Coordinates of N, CA and C in Angstrom, one line a residue:
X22 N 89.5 93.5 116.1 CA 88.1 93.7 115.8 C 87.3 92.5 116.2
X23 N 86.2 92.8 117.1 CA 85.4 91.7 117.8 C 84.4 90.9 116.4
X24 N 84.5 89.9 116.6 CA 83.6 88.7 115.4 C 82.6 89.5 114.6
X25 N 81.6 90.0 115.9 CA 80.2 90.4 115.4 C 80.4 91.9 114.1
X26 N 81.3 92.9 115.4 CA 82.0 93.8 114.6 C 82.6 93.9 113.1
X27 N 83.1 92.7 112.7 CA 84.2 92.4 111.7 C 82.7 91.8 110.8
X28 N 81.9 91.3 111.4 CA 80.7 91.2 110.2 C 79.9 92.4 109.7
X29 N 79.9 93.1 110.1 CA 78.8 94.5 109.9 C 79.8 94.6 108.7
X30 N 81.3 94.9 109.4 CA 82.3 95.4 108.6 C 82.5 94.6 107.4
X31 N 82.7 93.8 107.4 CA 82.3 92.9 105.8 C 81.6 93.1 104.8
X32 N 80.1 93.1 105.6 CA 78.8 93.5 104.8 C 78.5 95.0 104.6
X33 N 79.0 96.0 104.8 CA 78.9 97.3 105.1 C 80.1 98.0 104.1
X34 N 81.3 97.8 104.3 CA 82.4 98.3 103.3 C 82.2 98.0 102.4
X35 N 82.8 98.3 101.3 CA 83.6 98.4 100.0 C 84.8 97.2 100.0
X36 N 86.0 97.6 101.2 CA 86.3 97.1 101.5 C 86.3 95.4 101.7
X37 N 85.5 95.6 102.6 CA 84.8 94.5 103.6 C 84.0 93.3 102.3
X38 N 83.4 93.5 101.2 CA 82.5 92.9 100.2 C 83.7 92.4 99.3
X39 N 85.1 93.5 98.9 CA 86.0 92.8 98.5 C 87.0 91.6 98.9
X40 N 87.0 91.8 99.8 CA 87.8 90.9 100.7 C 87.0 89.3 101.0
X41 N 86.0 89.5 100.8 CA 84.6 88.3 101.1 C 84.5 87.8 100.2
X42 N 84.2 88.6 99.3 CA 83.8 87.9 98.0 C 84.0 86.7 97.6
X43 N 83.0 85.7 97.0 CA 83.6 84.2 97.2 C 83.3 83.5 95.2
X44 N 82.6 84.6 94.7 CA 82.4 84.1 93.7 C 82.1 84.9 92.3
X45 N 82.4 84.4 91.6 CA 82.6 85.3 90.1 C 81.3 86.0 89.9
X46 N 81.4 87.7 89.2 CA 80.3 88.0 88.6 C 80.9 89.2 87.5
X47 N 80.2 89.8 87.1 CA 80.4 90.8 86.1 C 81.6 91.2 86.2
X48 N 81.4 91.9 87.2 CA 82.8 92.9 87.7 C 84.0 92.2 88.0
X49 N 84.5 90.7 88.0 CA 85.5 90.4 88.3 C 85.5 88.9 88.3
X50 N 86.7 88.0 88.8 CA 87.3 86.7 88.8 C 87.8 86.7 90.3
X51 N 87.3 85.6 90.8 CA 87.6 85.2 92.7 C 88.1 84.3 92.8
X52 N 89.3 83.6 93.1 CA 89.3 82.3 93.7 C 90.0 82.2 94.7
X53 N 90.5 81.4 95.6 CA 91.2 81.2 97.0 C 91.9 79.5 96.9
X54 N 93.3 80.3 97.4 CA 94.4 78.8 97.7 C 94.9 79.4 98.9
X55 N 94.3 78.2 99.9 CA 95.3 78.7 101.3 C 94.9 79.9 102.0
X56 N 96.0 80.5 102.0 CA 96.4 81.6 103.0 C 96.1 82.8 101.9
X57 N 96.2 82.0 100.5 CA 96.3 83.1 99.3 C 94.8 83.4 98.7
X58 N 94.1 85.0 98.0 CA 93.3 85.4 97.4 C 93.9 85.6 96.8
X59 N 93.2 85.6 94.9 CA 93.3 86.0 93.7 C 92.0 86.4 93.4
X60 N 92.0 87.6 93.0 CA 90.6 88.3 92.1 C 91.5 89.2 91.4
X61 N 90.1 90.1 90.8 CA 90.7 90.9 89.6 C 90.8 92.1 90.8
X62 N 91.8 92.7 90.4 CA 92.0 93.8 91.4 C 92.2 95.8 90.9
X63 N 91.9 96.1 91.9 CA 91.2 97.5 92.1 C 92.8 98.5 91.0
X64 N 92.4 99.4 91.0 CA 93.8 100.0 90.2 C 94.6 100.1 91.2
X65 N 94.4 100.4 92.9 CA 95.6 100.5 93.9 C 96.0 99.1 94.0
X66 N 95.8 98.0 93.7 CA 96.0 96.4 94.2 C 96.9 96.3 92.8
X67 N 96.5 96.8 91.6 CA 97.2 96.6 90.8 C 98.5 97.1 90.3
X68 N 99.0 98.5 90.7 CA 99.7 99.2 91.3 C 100.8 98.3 91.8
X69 N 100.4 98.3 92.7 CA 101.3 97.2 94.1 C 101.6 96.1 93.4
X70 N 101.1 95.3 92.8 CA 101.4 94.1 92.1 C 102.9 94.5 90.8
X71 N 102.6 95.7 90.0 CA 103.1 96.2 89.1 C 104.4 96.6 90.1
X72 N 104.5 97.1 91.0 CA 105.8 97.7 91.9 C 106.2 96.2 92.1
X73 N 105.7 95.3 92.7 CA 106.4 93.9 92.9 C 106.8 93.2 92.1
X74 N 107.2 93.7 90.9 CA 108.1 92.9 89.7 C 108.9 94.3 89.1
X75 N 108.8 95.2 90.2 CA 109.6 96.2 88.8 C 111.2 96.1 89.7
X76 N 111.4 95.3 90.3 CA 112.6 95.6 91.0 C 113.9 95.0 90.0
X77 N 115.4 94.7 89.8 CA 115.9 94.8 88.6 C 116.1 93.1 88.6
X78 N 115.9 92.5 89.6 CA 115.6 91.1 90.0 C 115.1 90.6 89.0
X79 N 113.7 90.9 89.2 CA 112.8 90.4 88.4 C 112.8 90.8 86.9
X80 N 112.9 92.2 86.8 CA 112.8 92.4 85.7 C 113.9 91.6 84.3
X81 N 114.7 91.2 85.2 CA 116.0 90.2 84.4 C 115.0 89.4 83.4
X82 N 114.1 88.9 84.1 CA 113.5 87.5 83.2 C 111.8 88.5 82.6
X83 N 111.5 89.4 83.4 CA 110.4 89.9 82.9 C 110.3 91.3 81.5
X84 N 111.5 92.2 81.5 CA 111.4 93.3 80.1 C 110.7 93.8 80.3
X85 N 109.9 94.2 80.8 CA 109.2 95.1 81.3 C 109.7 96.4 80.2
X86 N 108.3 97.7 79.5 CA 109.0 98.7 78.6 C 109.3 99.7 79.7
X87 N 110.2 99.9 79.3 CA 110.6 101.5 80.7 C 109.4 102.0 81.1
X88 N 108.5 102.4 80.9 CA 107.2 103.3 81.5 C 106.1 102.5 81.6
X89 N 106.9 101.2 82.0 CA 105.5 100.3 82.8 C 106.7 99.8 83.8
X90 N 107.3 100.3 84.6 CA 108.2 99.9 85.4 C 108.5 101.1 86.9
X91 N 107.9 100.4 88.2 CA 107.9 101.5 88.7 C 109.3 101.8 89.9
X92 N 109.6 103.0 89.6 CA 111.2 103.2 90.2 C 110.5 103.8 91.8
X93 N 111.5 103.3 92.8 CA 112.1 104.3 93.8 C 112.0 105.7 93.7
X94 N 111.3 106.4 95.1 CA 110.7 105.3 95.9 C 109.5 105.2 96.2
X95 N 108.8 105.3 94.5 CA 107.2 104.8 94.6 C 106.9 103.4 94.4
X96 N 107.9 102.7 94.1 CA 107.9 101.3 94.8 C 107.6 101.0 95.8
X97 N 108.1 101.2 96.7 CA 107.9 101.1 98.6 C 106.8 101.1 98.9
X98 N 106.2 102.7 98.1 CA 104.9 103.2 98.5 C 103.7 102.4 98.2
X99 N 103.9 101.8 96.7 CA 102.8 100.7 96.2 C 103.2 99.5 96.7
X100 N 103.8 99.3 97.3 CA 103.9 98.0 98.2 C 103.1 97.5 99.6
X101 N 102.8 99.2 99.6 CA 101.8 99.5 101.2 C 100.9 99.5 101.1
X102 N 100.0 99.6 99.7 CA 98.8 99.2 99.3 C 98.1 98.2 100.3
X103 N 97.0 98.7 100.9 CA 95.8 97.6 102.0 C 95.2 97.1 100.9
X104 N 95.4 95.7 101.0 CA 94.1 95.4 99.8 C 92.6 95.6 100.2
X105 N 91.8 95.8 98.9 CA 90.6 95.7 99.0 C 90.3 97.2 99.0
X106 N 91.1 98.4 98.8 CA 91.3 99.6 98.8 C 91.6 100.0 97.4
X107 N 91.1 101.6 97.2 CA 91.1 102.1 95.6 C 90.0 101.7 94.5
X108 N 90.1 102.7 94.0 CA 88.8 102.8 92.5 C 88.8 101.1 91.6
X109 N 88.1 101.2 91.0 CA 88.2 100.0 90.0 C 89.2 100.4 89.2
X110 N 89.8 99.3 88.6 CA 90.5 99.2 87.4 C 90.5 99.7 86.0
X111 N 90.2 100.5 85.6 CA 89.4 101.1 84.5 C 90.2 101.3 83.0
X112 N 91.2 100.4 82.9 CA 92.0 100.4 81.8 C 92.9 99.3 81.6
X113 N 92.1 98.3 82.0 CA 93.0 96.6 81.9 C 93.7 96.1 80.8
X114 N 94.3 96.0 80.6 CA 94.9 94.7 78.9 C 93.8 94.6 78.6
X115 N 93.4 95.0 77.2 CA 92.1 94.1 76.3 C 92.4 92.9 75.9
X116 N 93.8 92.5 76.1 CA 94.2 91.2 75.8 C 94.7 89.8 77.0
X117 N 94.1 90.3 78.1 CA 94.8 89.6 79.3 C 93.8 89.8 80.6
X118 N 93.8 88.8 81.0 CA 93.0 88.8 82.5 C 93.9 88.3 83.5
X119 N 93.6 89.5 84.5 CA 94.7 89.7 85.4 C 94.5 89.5 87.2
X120 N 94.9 88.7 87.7 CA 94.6 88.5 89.3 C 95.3 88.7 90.0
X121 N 95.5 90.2 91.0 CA 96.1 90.1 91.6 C 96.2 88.8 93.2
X122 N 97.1 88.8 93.7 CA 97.8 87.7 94.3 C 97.8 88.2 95.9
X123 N 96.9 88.1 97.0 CA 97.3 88.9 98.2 C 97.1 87.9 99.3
X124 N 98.0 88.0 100.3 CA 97.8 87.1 101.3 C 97.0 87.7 102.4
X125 N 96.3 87.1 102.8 CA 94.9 87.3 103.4 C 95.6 87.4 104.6
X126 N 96.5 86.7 105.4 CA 97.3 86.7 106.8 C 97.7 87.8 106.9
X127 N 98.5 88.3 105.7 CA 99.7 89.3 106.3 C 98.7 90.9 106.0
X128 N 97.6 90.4 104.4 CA 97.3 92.1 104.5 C 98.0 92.6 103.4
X129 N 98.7 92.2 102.0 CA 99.2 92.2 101.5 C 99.1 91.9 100.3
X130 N 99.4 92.5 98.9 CA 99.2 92.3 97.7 C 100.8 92.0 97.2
X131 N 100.9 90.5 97.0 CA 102.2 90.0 96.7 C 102.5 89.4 95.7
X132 N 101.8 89.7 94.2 CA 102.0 89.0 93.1 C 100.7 89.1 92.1
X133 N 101.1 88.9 90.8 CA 100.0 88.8 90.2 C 100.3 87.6 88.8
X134 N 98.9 86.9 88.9 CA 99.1 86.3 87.7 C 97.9 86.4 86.4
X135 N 98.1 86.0 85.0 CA 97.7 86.3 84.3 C 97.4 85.7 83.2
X136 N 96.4 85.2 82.5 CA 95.8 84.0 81.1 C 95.7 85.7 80.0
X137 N 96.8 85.3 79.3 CA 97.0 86.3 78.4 C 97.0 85.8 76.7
X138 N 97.1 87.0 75.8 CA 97.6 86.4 74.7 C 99.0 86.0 74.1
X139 N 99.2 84.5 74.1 CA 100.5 84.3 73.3 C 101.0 84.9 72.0
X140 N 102.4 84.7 71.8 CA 102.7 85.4 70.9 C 102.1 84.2 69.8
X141 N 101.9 83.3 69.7 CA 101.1 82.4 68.5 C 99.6 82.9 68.3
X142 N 99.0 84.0 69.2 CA 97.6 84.3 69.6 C 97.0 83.1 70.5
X143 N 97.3 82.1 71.0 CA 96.9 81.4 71.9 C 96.8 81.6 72.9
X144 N 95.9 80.9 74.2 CA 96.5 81.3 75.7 C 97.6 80.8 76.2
X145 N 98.2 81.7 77.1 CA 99.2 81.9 77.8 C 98.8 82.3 79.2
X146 N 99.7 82.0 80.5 CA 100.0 81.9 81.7 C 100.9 82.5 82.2
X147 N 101.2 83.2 83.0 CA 102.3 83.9 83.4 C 101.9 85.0 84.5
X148 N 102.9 85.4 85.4 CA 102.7 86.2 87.2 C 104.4 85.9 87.2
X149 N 104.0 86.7 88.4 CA 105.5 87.1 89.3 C 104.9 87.2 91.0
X150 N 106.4 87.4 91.8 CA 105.9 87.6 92.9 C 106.7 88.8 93.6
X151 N 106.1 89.8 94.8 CA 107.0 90.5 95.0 C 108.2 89.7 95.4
X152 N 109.2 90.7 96.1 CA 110.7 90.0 95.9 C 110.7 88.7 97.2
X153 N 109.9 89.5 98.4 CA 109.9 88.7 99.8 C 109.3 87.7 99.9
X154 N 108.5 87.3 98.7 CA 107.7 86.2 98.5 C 108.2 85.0 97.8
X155 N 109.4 84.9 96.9 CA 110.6 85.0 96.0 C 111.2 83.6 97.1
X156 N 111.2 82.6 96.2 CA 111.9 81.3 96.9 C 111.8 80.9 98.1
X157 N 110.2 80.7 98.2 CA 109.4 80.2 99.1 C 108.4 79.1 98.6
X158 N 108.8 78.6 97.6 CA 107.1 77.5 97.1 C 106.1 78.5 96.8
X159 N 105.8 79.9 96.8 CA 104.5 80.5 96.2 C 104.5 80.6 95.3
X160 N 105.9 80.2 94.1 CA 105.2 80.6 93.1 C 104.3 79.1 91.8
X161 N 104.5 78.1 92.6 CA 103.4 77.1 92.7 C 101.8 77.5 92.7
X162 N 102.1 78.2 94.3 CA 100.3 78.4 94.2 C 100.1 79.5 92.9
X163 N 101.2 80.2 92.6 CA 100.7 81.3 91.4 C 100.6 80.8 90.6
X164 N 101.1 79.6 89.9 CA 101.2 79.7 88.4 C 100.0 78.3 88.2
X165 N 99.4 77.6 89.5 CA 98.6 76.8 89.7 C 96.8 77.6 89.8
X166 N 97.2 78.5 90.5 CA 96.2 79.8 90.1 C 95.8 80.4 88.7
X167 N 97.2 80.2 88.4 CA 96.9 81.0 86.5 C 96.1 79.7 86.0
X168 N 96.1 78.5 86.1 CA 95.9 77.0 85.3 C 94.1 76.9 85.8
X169 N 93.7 77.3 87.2 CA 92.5 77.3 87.6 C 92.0 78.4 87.1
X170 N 92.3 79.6 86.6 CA 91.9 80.9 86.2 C 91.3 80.5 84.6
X171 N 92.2 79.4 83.7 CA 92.1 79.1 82.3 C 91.3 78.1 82.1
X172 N 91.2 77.3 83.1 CA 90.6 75.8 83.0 C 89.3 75.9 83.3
X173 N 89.0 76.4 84.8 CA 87.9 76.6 85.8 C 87.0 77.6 84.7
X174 N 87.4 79.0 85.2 CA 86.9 80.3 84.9 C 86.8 80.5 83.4
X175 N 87.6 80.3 82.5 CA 87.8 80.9 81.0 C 87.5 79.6 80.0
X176 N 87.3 78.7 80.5 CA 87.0 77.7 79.4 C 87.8 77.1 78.7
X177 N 89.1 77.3 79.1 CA 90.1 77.0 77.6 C 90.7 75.7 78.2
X178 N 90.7 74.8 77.0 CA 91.0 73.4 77.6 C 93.0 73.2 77.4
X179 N 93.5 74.2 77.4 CA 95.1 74.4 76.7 C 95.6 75.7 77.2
X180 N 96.4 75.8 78.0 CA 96.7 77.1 78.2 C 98.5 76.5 78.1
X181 N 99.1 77.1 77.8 CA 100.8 77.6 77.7 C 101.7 78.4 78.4
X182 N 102.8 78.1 79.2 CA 103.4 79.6 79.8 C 105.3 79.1 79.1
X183 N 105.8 80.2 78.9 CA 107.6 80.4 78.6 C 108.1 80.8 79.8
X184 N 109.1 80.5 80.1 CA 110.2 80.4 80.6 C 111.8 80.9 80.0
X185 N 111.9 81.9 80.3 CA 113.6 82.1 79.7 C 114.7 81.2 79.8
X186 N 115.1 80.4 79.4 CA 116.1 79.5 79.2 C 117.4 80.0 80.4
X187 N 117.6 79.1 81.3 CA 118.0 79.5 82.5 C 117.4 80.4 84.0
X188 N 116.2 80.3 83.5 CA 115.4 80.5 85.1 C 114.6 79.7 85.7
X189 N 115.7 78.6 86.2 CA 115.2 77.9 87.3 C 114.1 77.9 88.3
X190 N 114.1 78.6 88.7 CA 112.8 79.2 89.7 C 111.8 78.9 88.7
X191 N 111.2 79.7 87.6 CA 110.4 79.5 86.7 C 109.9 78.3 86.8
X192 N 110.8 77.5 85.9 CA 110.7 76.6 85.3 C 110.3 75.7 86.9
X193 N 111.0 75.5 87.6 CA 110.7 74.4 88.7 C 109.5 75.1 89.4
X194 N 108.5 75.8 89.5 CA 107.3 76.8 90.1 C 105.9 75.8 88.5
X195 N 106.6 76.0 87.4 CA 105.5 76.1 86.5 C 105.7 74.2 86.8
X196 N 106.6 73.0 87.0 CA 106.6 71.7 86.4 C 105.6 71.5 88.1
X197 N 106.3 72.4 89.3 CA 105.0 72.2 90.7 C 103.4 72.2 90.0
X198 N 103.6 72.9 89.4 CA 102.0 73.7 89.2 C 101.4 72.6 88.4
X199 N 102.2 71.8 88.3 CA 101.9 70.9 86.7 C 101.5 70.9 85.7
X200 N 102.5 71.7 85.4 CA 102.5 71.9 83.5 C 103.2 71.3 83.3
X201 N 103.7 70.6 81.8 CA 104.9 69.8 81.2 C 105.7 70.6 80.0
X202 N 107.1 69.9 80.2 CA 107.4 71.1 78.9 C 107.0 70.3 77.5
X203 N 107.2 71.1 77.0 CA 107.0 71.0 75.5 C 107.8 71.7 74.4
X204 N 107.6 71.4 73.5 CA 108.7 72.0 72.0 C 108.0 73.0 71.9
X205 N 108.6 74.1 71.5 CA 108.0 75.0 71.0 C 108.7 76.5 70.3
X206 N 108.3 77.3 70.3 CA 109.6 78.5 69.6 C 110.8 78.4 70.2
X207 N 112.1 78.7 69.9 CA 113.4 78.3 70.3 C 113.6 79.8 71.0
X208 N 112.8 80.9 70.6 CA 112.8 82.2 70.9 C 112.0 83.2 72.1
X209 N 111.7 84.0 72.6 CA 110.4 84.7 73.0 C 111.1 86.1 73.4
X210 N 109.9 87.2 72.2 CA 110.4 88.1 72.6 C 109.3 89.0 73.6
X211 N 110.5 89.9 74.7 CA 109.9 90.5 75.6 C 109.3 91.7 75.6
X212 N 108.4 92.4 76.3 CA 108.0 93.5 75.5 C 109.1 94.6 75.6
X213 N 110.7 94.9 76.4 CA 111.1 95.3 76.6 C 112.0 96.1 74.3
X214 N 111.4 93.9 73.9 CA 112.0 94.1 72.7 C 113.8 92.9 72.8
X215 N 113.9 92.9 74.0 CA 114.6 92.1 74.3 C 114.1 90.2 73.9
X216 N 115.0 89.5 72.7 CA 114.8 88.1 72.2 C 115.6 87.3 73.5
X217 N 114.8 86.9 74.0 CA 116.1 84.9 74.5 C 115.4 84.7 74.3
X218 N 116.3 83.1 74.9 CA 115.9 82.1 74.2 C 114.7 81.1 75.6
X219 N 114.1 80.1 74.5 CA 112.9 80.0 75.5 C 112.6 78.1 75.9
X220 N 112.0 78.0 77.3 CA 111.4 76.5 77.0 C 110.1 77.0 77.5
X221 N 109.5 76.1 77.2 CA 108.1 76.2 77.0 C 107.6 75.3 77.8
X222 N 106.4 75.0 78.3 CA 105.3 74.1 79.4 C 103.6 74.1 78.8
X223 N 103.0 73.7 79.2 CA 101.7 73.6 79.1 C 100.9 72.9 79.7
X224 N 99.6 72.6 79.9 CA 98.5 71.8 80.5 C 97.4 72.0 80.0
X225 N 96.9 70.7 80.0 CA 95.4 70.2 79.2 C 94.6 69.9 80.3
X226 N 93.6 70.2 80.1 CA 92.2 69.0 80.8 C 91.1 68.9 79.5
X227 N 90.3 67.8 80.0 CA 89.0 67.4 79.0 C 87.9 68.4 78.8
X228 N 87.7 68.5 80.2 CA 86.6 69.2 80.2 C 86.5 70.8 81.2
X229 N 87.0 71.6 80.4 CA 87.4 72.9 81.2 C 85.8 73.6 81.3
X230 N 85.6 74.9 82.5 CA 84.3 75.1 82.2 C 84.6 77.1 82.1
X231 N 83.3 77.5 82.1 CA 83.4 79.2 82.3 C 82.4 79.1 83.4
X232 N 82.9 80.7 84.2 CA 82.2 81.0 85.5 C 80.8 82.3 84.6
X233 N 81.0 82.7 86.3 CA 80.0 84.0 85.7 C 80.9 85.3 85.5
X234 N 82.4 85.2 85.7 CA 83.1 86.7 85.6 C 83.4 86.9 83.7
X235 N 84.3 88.3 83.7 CA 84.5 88.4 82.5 C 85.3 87.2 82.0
X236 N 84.7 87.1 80.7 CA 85.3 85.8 79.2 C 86.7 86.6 78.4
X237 N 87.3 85.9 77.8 CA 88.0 86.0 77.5 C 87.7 85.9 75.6
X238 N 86.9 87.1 75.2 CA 86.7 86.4 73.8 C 87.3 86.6 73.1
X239 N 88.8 87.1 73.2 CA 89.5 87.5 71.9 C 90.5 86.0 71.5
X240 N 90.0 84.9 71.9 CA 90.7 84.1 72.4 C 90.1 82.9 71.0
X241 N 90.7 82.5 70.5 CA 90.6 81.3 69.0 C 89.2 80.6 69.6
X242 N 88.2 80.1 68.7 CA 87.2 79.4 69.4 C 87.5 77.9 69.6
X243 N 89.0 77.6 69.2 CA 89.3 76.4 69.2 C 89.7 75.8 70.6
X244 N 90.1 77.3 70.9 CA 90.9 77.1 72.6 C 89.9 77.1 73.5
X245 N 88.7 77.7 73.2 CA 87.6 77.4 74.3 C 86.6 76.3 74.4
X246 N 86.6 75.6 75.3 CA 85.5 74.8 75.9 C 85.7 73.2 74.9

């Protein structure tokens, strides 16, 4: 697509306005690392994000409940997802704000991360990545993404993420991102219902701020701002 072309095309799509977009408003959360976009994403982006953790890989550390897990071979299919394609999202976690993860080079929706509710009702941190993105240093920029999503965007001067006791990757992705561990429940249960056991991480700043996208008000007023 010739420059001038690729601008009409920007300003003119649906498409083209999502892919651009550079800053928070009603309808969503934007930010950019690299090669990498995170916004709130469309139900087909979200989709594709949900098929890149349902493989049995991942799901080892994630529990996923059987009917949020998508099988073969509509896996594949939500994997082909073009980003910036598909309806809005229209039935999100009332408890979680969610960014999908897509690399802007390849054209691809390859992870998603998330400032959710802990099981203490606090915030919490946590994403995955599809499998091919999987022990490459990305999941730094994701879980460094979740920390700007809480800090930047949501106001909360404390956010927390777990780790299942023996997942390395995890754990070495969240200490990149710079979180530290910390003491905390000896337990964490997954929504599968499945208990391990847990270490825990977190990160502070002084002065965290809020954008213009959706807030997070179900959230303790102790943890914000």
């Amino acid at each position: 697509m010739l420059p001038a072309t690729k601008g009409i095309f920007d300003r003119l799509t649906r498409r083209g306005r999502l892919m651009t977009k550079r800053t928070c408003d009603r309808q969503g959360h934007v930010l950019r690392s690299g090669r990498f976009l995170f916004r709130t994403p469309t139900a087909w982006e979200y989709a594709a994000a949900v098929a890149g953790g349902s493989d049995p890989a991942a799901q080892r550390w994630l529990g996923w409940q059987r009917d949020s897990i998508v099988a073969e071979p509509a896996r594949a299919d939500a994997l082909r997802v073009v980003p910036g394609t598909g309806p809005d999202w229209a039935s999100p976690d009332p408890q979680s704000v969610d960014l999908v993860m897509i690399d802007v080079e390849a054209n691809r929706c390859v992870g998603l991360v998330s400032v959710h509710t802990g099981e203490d009702g606090g915030p919490e941190t946590g994403g995955y990545l599809a499998p091919s993105y999987r022990g490459r240093g990305h999941g730094r920029v994701l879980f460094a993404a979740g920390l700007t999503l809480a800090h930047d965007h949501l106001g909360l001067a404390r956010v927390r993420a777990g780790a299942e006791v023996g997942n390395i990757a995890s754990a070495r992705s969240l200490a990149a991102a710079g979180l530290v561990r910390v003491a905390g429940p000896p337990t964490y249960r997954l929504p599968d219902g499945r208990v391990t056991e847990a270490w825990w991480f977190q990160h502070d700043v002084p002065r965290p701020a809020q954008c213009g996208g959706p807030q997070a008000t179900w959230f303790p007023v102790s943890s914000v701002l």
